[in-house]
Structure formats: C-alpha cells, structure tokens
Amino acid sequence: MKKELFMLLMIAIGWSVQGQTWTYSDCLEYARQHNISIQKSYLTEQSANYSLEEAKAQWQPSLDFATTHSYGNYPWAQERKNDYSSTYGLNAGWTVWNGGKRENTIKQQQLQTEINRLNTGELIRSLETDLLQVYLNILYAKESIGIYEEALKLSEAQADRAYRLMEAGKLSRVDYTQLQSQAEQDRYSLVNARGTYDSRRMELKQLLELGIDADINIADVTWNEDRLLAELPPMAESYQKAVEVDLKIKGLEMSKDVSQLDVAIAKAGHMPTISLNASAGTAYSAPGEAFGTTLKRRWNESLGLTLAVPIFDNKKIKTAVARARVAELDAQLDIDKRLTDLAQAVENWYIETRSARSRYSAALTSLESAQLTEELTAERFELGYVNTIELMTAHNACIEARHSLLQSKYMAILGREMIDFYRNGTVDFK
C-alpha cells in the first residue's frame, strides 16, 4: 500500500511539472523543499534542538518511584517457613553544583544548534551554485543546438546546390560527395548537441529530485554585452566580503568555541560535586501486622546533602583536557584552511572571468571575420574560383568561431555570477 501511494505521488509530481517553464528561482525554491540532503539537514537541526532541551532539563530535579517485592522460603525452619516483604519509596535528587559542567553543556548545545543551522544554510548555498552551473550548461547546450541547426541548413543548401551543378555537368561527383559528407557531419553534430542538452536537463532533474517521467524546460536568460563586460569590483574587497558572509567560517568559529567549552567541561572534573537528595517511603512484611498499620508505622522520610570530591581518576580528567585542547587547535587550523581556500576560490574566479572576457572580445572579432570569409568563399565557390575543400574549411571555421564565442560568453557569465555569490552569499540570477 505504501509503495502504491509513493508511485502515485511521483506520478502527481511528474504531471505537475509537465510542460512547465522553470526560471532559476523556480528551480531553487523547488530544490529547497525537495532536495534530500537539505531535508536530512533539517532533521539534524531538530535533533540538535532536542539535545538542547535535554541539556536545559538538567537544572530540574529528578524524581522516581521505586518498589521492591520479595518472597522468602525456609524449608527447614522450625516455625515460619516463608515470608513476604515489600518496600515503596519516592526518591528525589538535584545537583546543586558540579563545577559549571551543566552550564557549559547548555552553552555547547546552543552552539551546536546554531552550527547545524549554518550547515543547512551552507548546503542551500552549495545547491544554489550547483543549480547555477547546471542551468547555464542547459542554456549553453540549447544555444549549441541552434548553432548546428543553422550550420546544417547552410550545408544542406550547399549540398543541394552542388547536386544541381553536378547534374548540369559543372561540378564533379567527388566535390558533391564532399559537400554531402559535410551536411551529414553537421547533422551528426546536431544529434550530439541534442543528446548533451538532454543530459544536462537530466542533471537538473536529479538536483530537483524529479521523477523519470518529468519533462522540464528552463526559461531563457538575456544578457546584454554591457553586463557581460562590466568592470569587476576589486578582488581584495570581494575576498573581505566573502569572509564576512561565509557560513562555513562562522560554523568553524563556533566549533572552536565548542572545543573551548570542552576544555572547561573537562576541567570541571577536578571540582567537587554537591547534590541534594530526598526520599520518602515505607515497607511491609508478612506475616505480621495488618498491611495498612505496617505501612503507617514504617513510613520514613530523609533529606541529605552529598559532597563528592575527586581525588584520583587514573588520568581520565587530564586526558580529557588534553584531547579538548587538541580539538581546539584543530578547529583553528580548519578556520585557517577555510580562509586559504576562500582566497584561492575568489582569485581563481577572477582569473577565469577575466580570461573568459578576453576570449569573448577576441571571439567577437574572430566570428565577424569567419562569417565574412564563409560568405565570400561561398560566392567564389559559385563562380568556380575555389574548391570544395576551401568551402568546407570556411564553413567549419565559422562553426568553431560561433562555439568559441558561446563558450567564452557562458564562462564569463558564470564567473561574474560566482564573484557576486562570494560577495553576497547568494545567487541572484535572473
């Protein structure tokens, strides 16, 4: 029954997204609600909240009821051969002071709760950048399809023109076969481009946890050249902002605080513990007086204060303190490593973006030249001044120039978005 309900749910989700055009914001919002890793992180947050409630509850006294019942048999006794006895009692206890261990444990759990919340935020941020790269890959693959569609139309038209010239006796069959082969090559490239597009869409479906039957289409994004080539902010400023908004650094700093509290908790093992205990109870045994009379006569109450002073513990406390200090140093090293990784990431994206922009500007000029060369070569081919090899070379050079421009364009877009992400801590892609 559960399996059938699950299948119906998957079908319903598939129908709900069928034919829908998704923007980047739509993808991100859906992923936040359905991504399994994020859902598991939310559960970890809940578990940390329960641990915090448990730590706070240590300030409350404990209370329990205990009763014991026993039956005795004395087979060789001269008088009473068996008896029955029972006890009933309420026991209460409260730790008055334990060296600050209780307070530090609560602080520790509060920090751990916040760390788990930051971990969830870091997962969402990672999802944002993963979605961004997949989204741009889909747009890139979609435009690649357009390039090969145009190339195929042109090569087919050239092949048709070559066939008519061959029929008229103005072109050899070898030249016609070469142009026909060019058209088939462009058709093959178009099939590959469509396969790449489908693969990229599958990657997006996996990130969104969509079913196999879901059909997803993404919205196109228009980027003007001014935005593409706009001046980048200073790299040092971007790094500083990245450090300020980075959730992982904040989580590591809190982990260091947790380690410092571990040291305090371990040191508390050297301190005495004061606890207050109280109990009330009664007992009954048979044979003897009436049950009610016995319970009343044996009713007792007690109140006590216990002081426990540690003297020798086989170096357990000393070892715990040493381990806590090592964990504190390790946490600081994690912070230093994250700062280094963050600096390298920011610098790398600046290098990639600047390089992509330079290639984009060069590719614009190269494409204009390649298009003009292809047009002139086609005209000269019509007049019989160039052979098919030169025509095919000009055609392929134009396709390559288009791809170089497209690739550098999307690398520049991704680089700019990633720089903004490190500066702001979120992706604002529209």
Short mmCIF file of C-alpha atoms in Angstrom, two decimals:
data_model
loop_
_atom_site.label_atom_id
_atom_site.label_comp_id
_atom_site.label_asym_id
_atom_site.label_seq_id
_atom_site.Cartn_x
_atom_site.Cartn_y
_atom_site.Cartn_z
CA MET A 1 0.00 0.00 0.00
CA LYS A 2 2.83 2.42 0.88
CA LYS A 3 4.59 1.58 -2.39
CA GLU A 4 1.42 2.33 -4.38
CA LEU A 5 0.98 5.68 -2.60
CA PHE A 6 4.61 6.56 -3.33
CA MET A 7 4.18 5.78 -7.03
CA LEU A 8 1.01 7.87 -7.17
CA LEU A 9 2.87 10.76 -5.51
CA MET A 10 5.70 10.51 -8.07
CA ILE A 11 3.20 10.49 -10.94
CA ALA A 12 1.42 13.53 -9.47
CA ILE A 13 4.70 15.42 -9.19
CA GLY A 14 5.58 14.45 -12.74
CA TRP A 15 2.28 15.77 -14.07
CA SER A 16 2.58 18.97 -12.05
CA VAL A 17 5.89 19.90 -13.72
CA GLN A 18 5.00 18.58 -17.18
CA GLY A 19 5.50 21.33 -19.74
CA GLN A 20 6.28 23.95 -17.11
CA THR A 21 8.90 26.58 -17.90
CA TRP A 22 11.26 26.93 -14.95
CA THR A 23 13.23 30.02 -14.06
CA TYR A 24 16.34 29.73 -11.91
CA SER A 25 14.33 30.98 -8.92
CA ASP A 26 11.68 28.30 -9.53
CA CYS A 27 14.35 25.60 -9.59
CA LEU A 28 15.95 26.86 -6.37
CA GLU A 29 12.66 27.11 -4.48
CA TYR A 30 11.61 23.62 -5.54
CA ALA A 31 15.01 22.17 -4.64
CA ARG A 32 14.91 23.73 -1.17
CA GLN A 33 11.68 21.86 -0.47
CA HIS A 34 12.52 18.54 -2.10
CA ASN A 35 16.29 18.05 -2.05
CA ILE A 36 17.02 15.02 0.14
CA SER A 37 20.32 16.31 1.55
CA ILE A 38 18.66 19.52 2.71
CA GLN A 39 15.73 17.63 4.23
CA LYS A 40 18.17 15.43 6.17
CA SER A 41 19.98 18.55 7.36
CA TYR A 42 16.70 19.95 8.68
CA LEU A 43 16.22 16.71 10.63
CA THR A 44 19.71 17.12 12.10
CA GLU A 45 18.67 20.61 13.25
CA GLN A 46 15.63 19.15 15.01
CA SER A 47 17.77 16.54 16.72
CA ALA A 48 20.12 19.29 17.97
CA ASN A 49 17.14 21.20 19.37
CA TYR A 50 16.08 18.11 21.31
CA SER A 51 19.62 17.77 22.71
CA LEU A 52 19.47 21.40 23.83
CA GLU A 53 16.16 20.81 25.61
CA GLU A 54 17.70 17.79 27.33
CA ALA A 55 20.71 19.85 28.46
CA LYS A 56 18.48 22.59 29.89
CA ALA A 57 16.41 19.99 31.71
CA GLN A 58 19.47 19.05 33.80
CA TRP A 59 18.63 22.05 36.00
CA GLN A 60 15.45 20.29 37.08
CA PRO A 61 15.40 17.79 39.94
CA SER A 62 14.90 14.09 39.28
CA LEU A 63 12.06 12.16 40.88
CA ASP A 64 11.29 8.46 40.70
CA PHE A 65 9.12 5.91 42.43
CA ALA A 66 10.61 2.54 43.34
CA THR A 67 9.04 -0.56 44.82
CA THR A 68 10.52 -3.97 45.55
CA HIS A 69 8.80 -7.24 46.40
CA SER A 70 10.41 -10.40 47.68
CA TYR A 71 9.26 -13.81 48.82
CA GLY A 72 11.38 -15.98 51.13
CA ASN A 73 11.17 -19.70 51.72
CA TYR A 74 12.84 -21.52 54.66
CA PRO A 75 12.14 -25.25 54.26
CA TRP A 76 13.99 -26.40 57.44
CA ALA A 77 12.84 -23.64 59.75
CA GLN A 78 11.06 -24.75 62.91
CA GLU A 79 8.46 -22.00 62.97
CA ARG A 80 7.86 -19.69 59.97
CA LYS A 81 8.83 -21.38 56.73
CA ASN A 82 8.14 -18.46 54.34
CA ASP A 83 7.57 -14.75 54.40
CA TYR A 84 6.80 -11.82 52.10
CA SER A 85 8.22 -8.28 52.19
CA SER A 86 7.86 -5.15 50.06
CA THR A 87 9.09 -1.55 50.05
CA TYR A 88 7.66 1.60 48.48
CA GLY A 89 9.56 4.84 48.08
CA LEU A 90 9.84 8.20 46.32
CA ASN A 91 13.38 9.37 45.60
CA ALA A 92 14.33 12.87 44.53
CA GLY A 93 17.71 14.32 43.64
CA TRP A 94 19.08 17.63 42.44
CA THR A 95 22.62 18.60 41.56
CA VAL A 96 23.36 21.87 43.32
CA TRP A 97 26.77 22.43 41.72
CA ASN A 98 29.08 20.36 39.54
CA GLY A 99 31.89 22.76 38.68
CA GLY A 100 29.99 24.58 35.91
CA LYS A 101 29.69 21.46 33.77
CA ARG A 102 25.94 21.83 33.44
CA GLU A 103 26.07 25.49 32.35
CA ASN A 104 28.83 24.84 29.83
CA THR A 105 26.98 21.86 28.40
CA ILE A 106 23.95 24.06 27.74
CA LYS A 107 26.16 26.66 26.04
CA GLN A 108 27.73 23.89 24.00
CA GLN A 109 24.37 22.58 22.83
CA GLN A 110 23.23 26.10 21.94
CA LEU A 111 26.32 26.49 19.77
CA GLN A 112 25.80 23.08 18.19
CA THR A 113 22.22 24.00 17.33
CA GLU A 114 23.45 27.14 15.60
CA ILE A 115 26.21 25.18 13.84
CA ASN A 116 23.63 22.77 12.43
CA ARG A 117 21.54 25.70 11.24
CA LEU A 118 24.59 27.15 9.50
CA ASN A 119 25.34 23.77 7.94
CA THR A 120 21.88 23.75 6.43
CA GLY A 121 22.46 27.25 5.09
CA GLU A 122 25.78 26.13 3.61
CA LEU A 123 24.05 23.20 1.89
CA ILE A 124 21.50 25.57 0.40
CA ARG A 125 24.30 27.84 -0.83
CA SER A 126 26.08 24.89 -2.42
CA LEU A 127 22.80 23.94 -4.04
CA GLU A 128 22.49 27.48 -5.43
CA THR A 129 25.87 27.29 -7.16
CA ASP A 130 25.27 23.72 -8.38
CA LEU A 131 21.94 24.78 -9.85
CA LEU A 132 23.54 27.84 -11.43
CA GLN A 133 26.17 25.78 -13.23
CA VAL A 134 23.65 23.19 -14.42
CA TYR A 135 21.22 25.93 -15.50
CA LEU A 136 23.92 27.69 -17.52
CA ASN A 137 25.04 24.36 -19.00
CA ILE A 138 21.49 23.81 -20.24
CA LEU A 139 21.36 27.28 -21.80
CA TYR A 140 24.76 26.66 -23.38
CA ALA A 141 23.64 23.30 -24.80
CA LYS A 142 20.42 24.86 -26.09
CA GLU A 143 22.31 27.58 -27.97
CA SER A 144 24.72 24.96 -29.31
CA ILE A 145 21.75 23.20 -30.86
CA GLY A 146 20.83 26.47 -32.58
CA ILE A 147 24.36 26.80 -34.00
CA TYR A 148 24.29 23.31 -35.52
CA GLU A 149 20.75 23.76 -36.83
CA GLU A 150 21.87 26.85 -38.76
CA ALA A 151 25.04 25.08 -39.90
CA LEU A 152 23.02 22.09 -41.11
CA LYS A 153 20.61 24.29 -43.07
CA LEU A 154 23.54 26.00 -44.76
CA SER A 155 25.44 22.79 -45.53
CA GLU A 156 22.27 21.11 -46.86
CA ALA A 157 21.61 24.11 -49.09
CA GLN A 158 25.19 23.95 -50.36
CA ALA A 159 24.85 20.20 -50.97
CA ASP A 160 21.58 20.74 -52.90
CA ARG A 161 23.23 23.48 -54.95
CA ALA A 162 26.20 21.19 -55.62
CA TYR A 163 23.84 18.42 -56.77
CA ARG A 164 22.22 20.70 -59.34
CA LEU A 165 25.64 21.81 -60.54
CA MET A 166 26.72 18.18 -60.81
CA GLU A 167 23.60 17.35 -62.81
CA ALA A 168 24.40 20.28 -65.09
CA GLY A 169 27.91 18.99 -65.55
CA LYS A 170 29.54 21.96 -63.83
CA LEU A 171 30.73 20.09 -60.73
CA SER A 172 32.36 16.74 -60.22
CA ARG A 173 30.72 13.93 -58.27
CA VAL A 174 33.68 13.97 -55.84
CA ASP A 175 33.01 17.61 -54.96
CA TYR A 176 29.30 16.90 -54.48
CA THR A 177 30.10 13.90 -52.25
CA GLN A 178 32.37 16.04 -50.07
CA LEU A 179 29.66 18.67 -49.56
CA GLN A 180 27.10 15.94 -48.86
CA SER A 181 29.51 14.49 -46.29
CA GLN A 182 29.78 17.94 -44.68
CA ALA A 183 25.99 18.05 -44.32
CA GLU A 184 25.99 14.60 -42.69
CA GLN A 185 28.75 15.68 -40.31
CA ASP A 186 26.70 18.73 -39.28
CA ARG A 187 23.66 16.50 -38.79
CA TYR A 188 25.70 14.18 -36.58
CA SER A 189 26.96 17.17 -34.56
CA LEU A 190 23.36 18.35 -34.16
CA VAL A 191 22.32 14.93 -32.80
CA ASN A 192 25.21 15.06 -30.31
CA ALA A 193 24.23 18.58 -29.24
CA ARG A 194 20.66 17.46 -28.59
CA GLY A 195 21.96 14.50 -26.59
CA THR A 196 24.11 16.84 -24.49
CA TYR A 197 21.09 19.08 -23.91
CA ASP A 198 19.04 16.10 -22.66
CA SER A 199 21.89 15.02 -20.38
CA ARG A 200 22.10 18.50 -18.84
CA ARG A 201 18.36 18.51 -18.24
CA MET A 202 18.69 15.12 -16.55
CA GLU A 203 21.30 16.62 -14.20
CA LEU A 204 18.83 19.36 -13.30
CA LYS A 205 16.09 16.81 -12.64
CA GLN A 206 18.44 14.95 -10.31
CA LEU A 207 19.16 18.10 -8.32
CA LEU A 208 15.42 18.81 -8.09
CA GLU A 209 14.65 15.17 -7.14
CA LEU A 210 12.18 14.92 -10.03
CA GLY A 211 10.88 11.59 -11.32
CA ILE A 212 11.95 9.93 -14.53
CA ASP A 213 8.73 10.93 -16.33
CA ALA A 214 9.03 14.63 -15.54
CA ASP A 215 9.65 16.91 -18.52
CA ILE A 216 11.37 20.15 -17.62
CA ASN A 217 12.11 23.23 -19.70
CA ILE A 218 14.00 26.25 -18.41
CA ALA A 219 13.42 29.90 -19.18
CA ASP A 220 15.89 31.73 -21.40
CA VAL A 221 18.00 34.49 -19.86
CA THR A 222 19.01 37.60 -21.77
CA TRP A 223 22.45 39.01 -21.04
CA ASN A 224 23.48 42.26 -22.66
CA GLU A 225 27.10 42.94 -23.52
CA ASP A 226 27.37 45.82 -21.03
CA ARG A 227 26.56 43.46 -18.17
CA LEU A 228 28.88 40.84 -19.60
CA LEU A 229 31.87 43.18 -19.83
CA ALA A 230 31.12 45.43 -16.84
CA GLU A 231 34.12 46.23 -14.65
CA LEU A 232 34.70 43.77 -11.83
CA PRO A 233 34.86 45.02 -8.23
CA PRO A 234 38.28 44.99 -6.51
CA MET A 235 39.40 41.44 -5.73
CA ALA A 236 40.57 42.28 -2.18
CA GLU A 237 37.17 43.80 -1.42
CA SER A 238 35.40 40.70 -2.76
CA TYR A 239 37.55 38.46 -0.58
CA GLN A 240 36.81 40.52 2.52
CA LYS A 241 33.08 40.37 1.81
CA ALA A 242 33.33 36.65 1.17
CA VAL A 243 34.90 36.14 4.59
CA GLU A 244 32.18 38.23 6.24
CA VAL A 245 29.25 36.32 4.71
CA ASP A 246 30.76 32.83 4.59
CA LEU A 247 28.64 30.50 6.71
CA LYS A 248 31.30 27.82 6.88
CA ILE A 249 33.76 30.15 8.61
CA LYS A 250 31.08 31.14 11.11
CA GLY A 251 30.36 27.47 11.77
CA LEU A 252 34.06 26.69 12.23
CA GLU A 253 34.46 29.58 14.67
CA MET A 254 31.55 28.20 16.66
CA SER A 255 33.15 24.75 16.53
CA LYS A 256 36.24 26.32 18.08
CA ASP A 257 34.06 27.78 20.84
CA VAL A 258 32.59 24.31 21.37
CA SER A 259 36.13 22.95 21.77
CA GLN A 260 36.93 25.66 24.34
CA LEU A 261 33.81 24.63 26.29
CA ASP A 262 35.02 21.03 26.08
CA VAL A 263 38.16 22.18 27.89
CA ALA A 264 36.06 23.87 30.59
CA ILE A 265 33.84 20.81 30.96
CA ALA A 266 36.85 18.53 31.23
CA LYS A 267 38.45 20.78 33.89
CA ALA A 268 35.21 20.65 35.86
CA GLY A 269 36.06 17.05 36.60
CA HIS A 270 38.61 18.36 39.14
CA MET A 271 35.87 20.25 41.00
CA PRO A 272 33.72 18.81 43.80
CA THR A 273 30.06 18.00 43.17
CA ILE A 274 27.31 18.99 45.55
CA SER A 275 23.96 17.24 45.29
CA LEU A 276 20.76 17.31 47.33
CA ASN A 277 18.84 14.08 47.92
CA ALA A 278 15.46 13.43 49.46
CA SER A 279 13.37 10.31 49.87
CA ALA A 280 10.14 9.14 51.46
CA GLY A 281 8.97 5.56 51.75
CA THR A 282 7.57 2.68 53.71
CA ALA A 283 7.70 -1.11 53.89
CA TYR A 284 5.56 -4.12 54.63
CA SER A 285 6.35 -7.69 55.62
CA ALA A 286 4.20 -10.70 56.26
CA PRO A 287 3.30 -12.49 58.37
CA GLY A 288 2.91 -9.57 60.70
CA GLU A 289 0.62 -6.67 61.40
CA ALA A 290 -2.16 -5.53 59.11
CA PHE A 291 -1.00 -4.07 55.78
CA GLY A 292 -2.20 -0.52 56.45
CA THR A 293 -0.86 -0.46 60.00
CA THR A 294 2.55 -1.69 58.89
CA LEU A 295 2.80 0.91 56.09
CA LYS A 296 1.94 3.69 58.52
CA ARG A 297 4.33 2.52 61.20
CA ARG A 298 7.25 2.12 58.80
CA TRP A 299 6.77 5.38 56.94
CA ASN A 300 10.08 7.31 56.84
CA GLU A 301 11.49 10.50 55.31
CA SER A 302 15.05 11.62 54.70
CA LEU A 303 16.91 14.64 53.40
CA GLY A 304 20.62 14.69 52.65
CA LEU A 305 23.38 16.74 51.13
CA THR A 306 26.24 14.94 49.35
CA LEU A 307 29.68 16.36 48.68
CA ALA A 308 31.84 14.34 46.29
CA VAL A 309 35.48 15.36 45.87
CA PRO A 310 37.54 13.67 43.12
CA ILE A 311 40.94 12.52 44.31
CA PHE A 312 42.35 10.01 41.83
CA ASP A 313 40.79 9.05 38.47
CA ASN A 314 43.59 7.29 36.55
CA LYS A 315 44.32 10.43 34.49
CA LYS A 316 40.85 10.46 32.92
CA ILE A 317 40.33 14.18 33.56
CA LYS A 318 43.84 15.13 32.49
CA THR A 319 43.48 13.14 29.27
CA ALA A 320 40.07 14.70 28.57
CA VAL A 321 41.51 18.21 28.97
CA ALA A 322 44.42 17.36 26.65
CA ARG A 323 42.07 15.98 24.00
CA ALA A 324 39.85 19.05 24.25
CA ARG A 325 42.86 21.33 23.73
CA VAL A 326 43.90 19.32 20.66
CA ALA A 327 40.36 19.67 19.27
CA GLU A 328 40.57 23.44 19.87
CA LEU A 329 43.84 23.68 17.91
CA ASP A 330 42.38 21.52 15.15
CA ALA A 331 39.36 23.83 14.91
CA GLN A 332 41.68 26.83 14.47
CA LEU A 333 43.52 25.00 11.68
CA ASP A 334 40.18 24.34 9.97
CA ILE A 335 39.44 28.07 10.09
CA ASP A 336 42.85 28.92 8.63
CA LYS A 337 42.38 26.36 5.85
CA ARG A 338 38.93 27.71 5.00
CA LEU A 339 40.33 31.25 4.75
CA THR A 340 43.03 29.98 2.38
CA ASP A 341 40.53 28.01 0.28
CA LEU A 342 38.23 31.02 0.12
CA ALA A 343 41.06 33.29 -1.05
CA GLN A 344 42.05 30.78 -3.73
CA ALA A 345 38.45 30.37 -4.91
CA VAL A 346 37.87 34.12 -5.21
CA GLU A 347 41.16 34.67 -7.02
CA ASN A 348 40.50 31.73 -9.33
CA TRP A 349 37.10 33.11 -10.36
CA TYR A 350 38.65 36.50 -11.07
CA ILE A 351 41.27 34.83 -13.27
CA GLU A 352 38.65 32.69 -15.06
CA THR A 353 36.29 35.62 -15.57
CA ARG A 354 38.94 37.97 -16.91
CA SER A 355 40.22 35.26 -19.22
CA ALA A 356 36.70 34.47 -20.45
CA ARG A 357 36.03 38.15 -21.13
CA SER A 358 39.23 38.48 -23.13
CA ARG A 359 38.34 35.37 -25.12
CA TYR A 360 34.82 36.73 -25.66
CA SER A 361 36.10 40.02 -27.09
CA ALA A 362 38.54 38.16 -29.33
CA ALA A 363 35.84 35.67 -30.36
CA LEU A 364 33.55 38.51 -31.48
CA THR A 365 36.19 39.75 -33.90
CA SER A 366 37.05 36.21 -34.97
CA LEU A 367 33.38 35.39 -35.65
CA GLU A 368 32.88 38.50 -37.78
CA SER A 369 35.93 37.54 -39.81
CA ALA A 370 34.85 33.88 -40.09
CA GLN A 371 31.32 34.82 -41.21
CA LEU A 372 32.63 37.21 -43.82
CA THR A 373 35.13 34.60 -45.04
CA GLU A 374 32.40 31.97 -45.28
CA GLU A 375 30.14 34.30 -47.27
CA LEU A 376 32.92 35.33 -49.67
CA THR A 377 34.11 31.74 -50.07
CA ALA A 378 30.55 30.61 -50.87
CA GLU A 379 30.25 33.34 -53.51
CA ARG A 380 33.63 32.42 -55.03
CA PHE A 381 32.62 28.76 -55.00
CA GLU A 382 29.52 29.65 -57.00
CA LEU A 383 31.79 31.32 -59.54
CA GLY A 384 34.18 28.39 -59.58
CA TYR A 385 37.15 30.20 -58.07
CA VAL A 386 37.53 27.97 -55.00
CA ASN A 387 37.17 24.23 -54.48
CA THR A 388 35.00 22.31 -52.03
CA ILE A 389 37.85 21.87 -49.53
CA GLU A 390 38.17 25.65 -49.13
CA LEU A 391 34.39 25.98 -48.82
CA MET A 392 34.21 23.29 -46.14
CA THR A 393 37.18 24.80 -44.30
CA ALA A 394 35.48 28.21 -44.18
CA HIS A 395 32.22 26.58 -43.04
CA ASN A 396 33.87 24.65 -40.19
CA ALA A 397 35.89 27.70 -39.14
CA CYS A 398 32.67 29.67 -38.79
CA ILE A 399 31.10 26.94 -36.64
CA GLU A 400 34.19 26.83 -34.44
CA ALA A 401 34.16 30.63 -34.07
CA ARG A 402 30.50 30.51 -33.00
CA HIS A 403 31.28 27.88 -30.37
CA SER A 404 34.28 29.80 -29.08
CA LEU A 405 32.11 32.88 -28.67
CA LEU A 406 29.34 30.88 -26.97
CA GLN A 407 31.72 29.12 -24.59
CA SER A 408 33.54 32.30 -23.56
CA LYS A 409 30.20 34.05 -23.10
CA TYR A 410 28.86 31.49 -20.65
CA MET A 411 32.18 31.21 -18.81
CA ALA A 412 32.13 34.99 -18.35
CA ILE A 413 28.51 34.83 -17.13
CA LEU A 414 29.30 32.05 -14.67
CA GLY A 415 32.41 33.86 -13.43
CA ARG A 416 30.53 37.11 -12.84
CA GLU A 417 27.73 35.32 -11.00
CA MET A 418 30.18 33.40 -8.83
CA ILE A 419 32.03 36.58 -7.89
CA ASP A 420 28.71 38.15 -6.88
CA PHE A 421 27.89 34.97 -4.95
CA TYR A 422 31.08 35.18 -2.89
CA ARG A 423 30.42 38.87 -2.22
CA ASN A 424 26.76 38.50 -1.23
CA GLY A 425 26.48 34.90 -0.06
CA THR A 426 23.62 34.15 -2.50
CA VAL A 427 22.99 33.77 -6.22
CA ASP A 428 20.77 36.45 -7.74
CA PHE A 429 20.42 35.09 -11.26
CA LYS A 430 17.61 36.48 -13.41
#
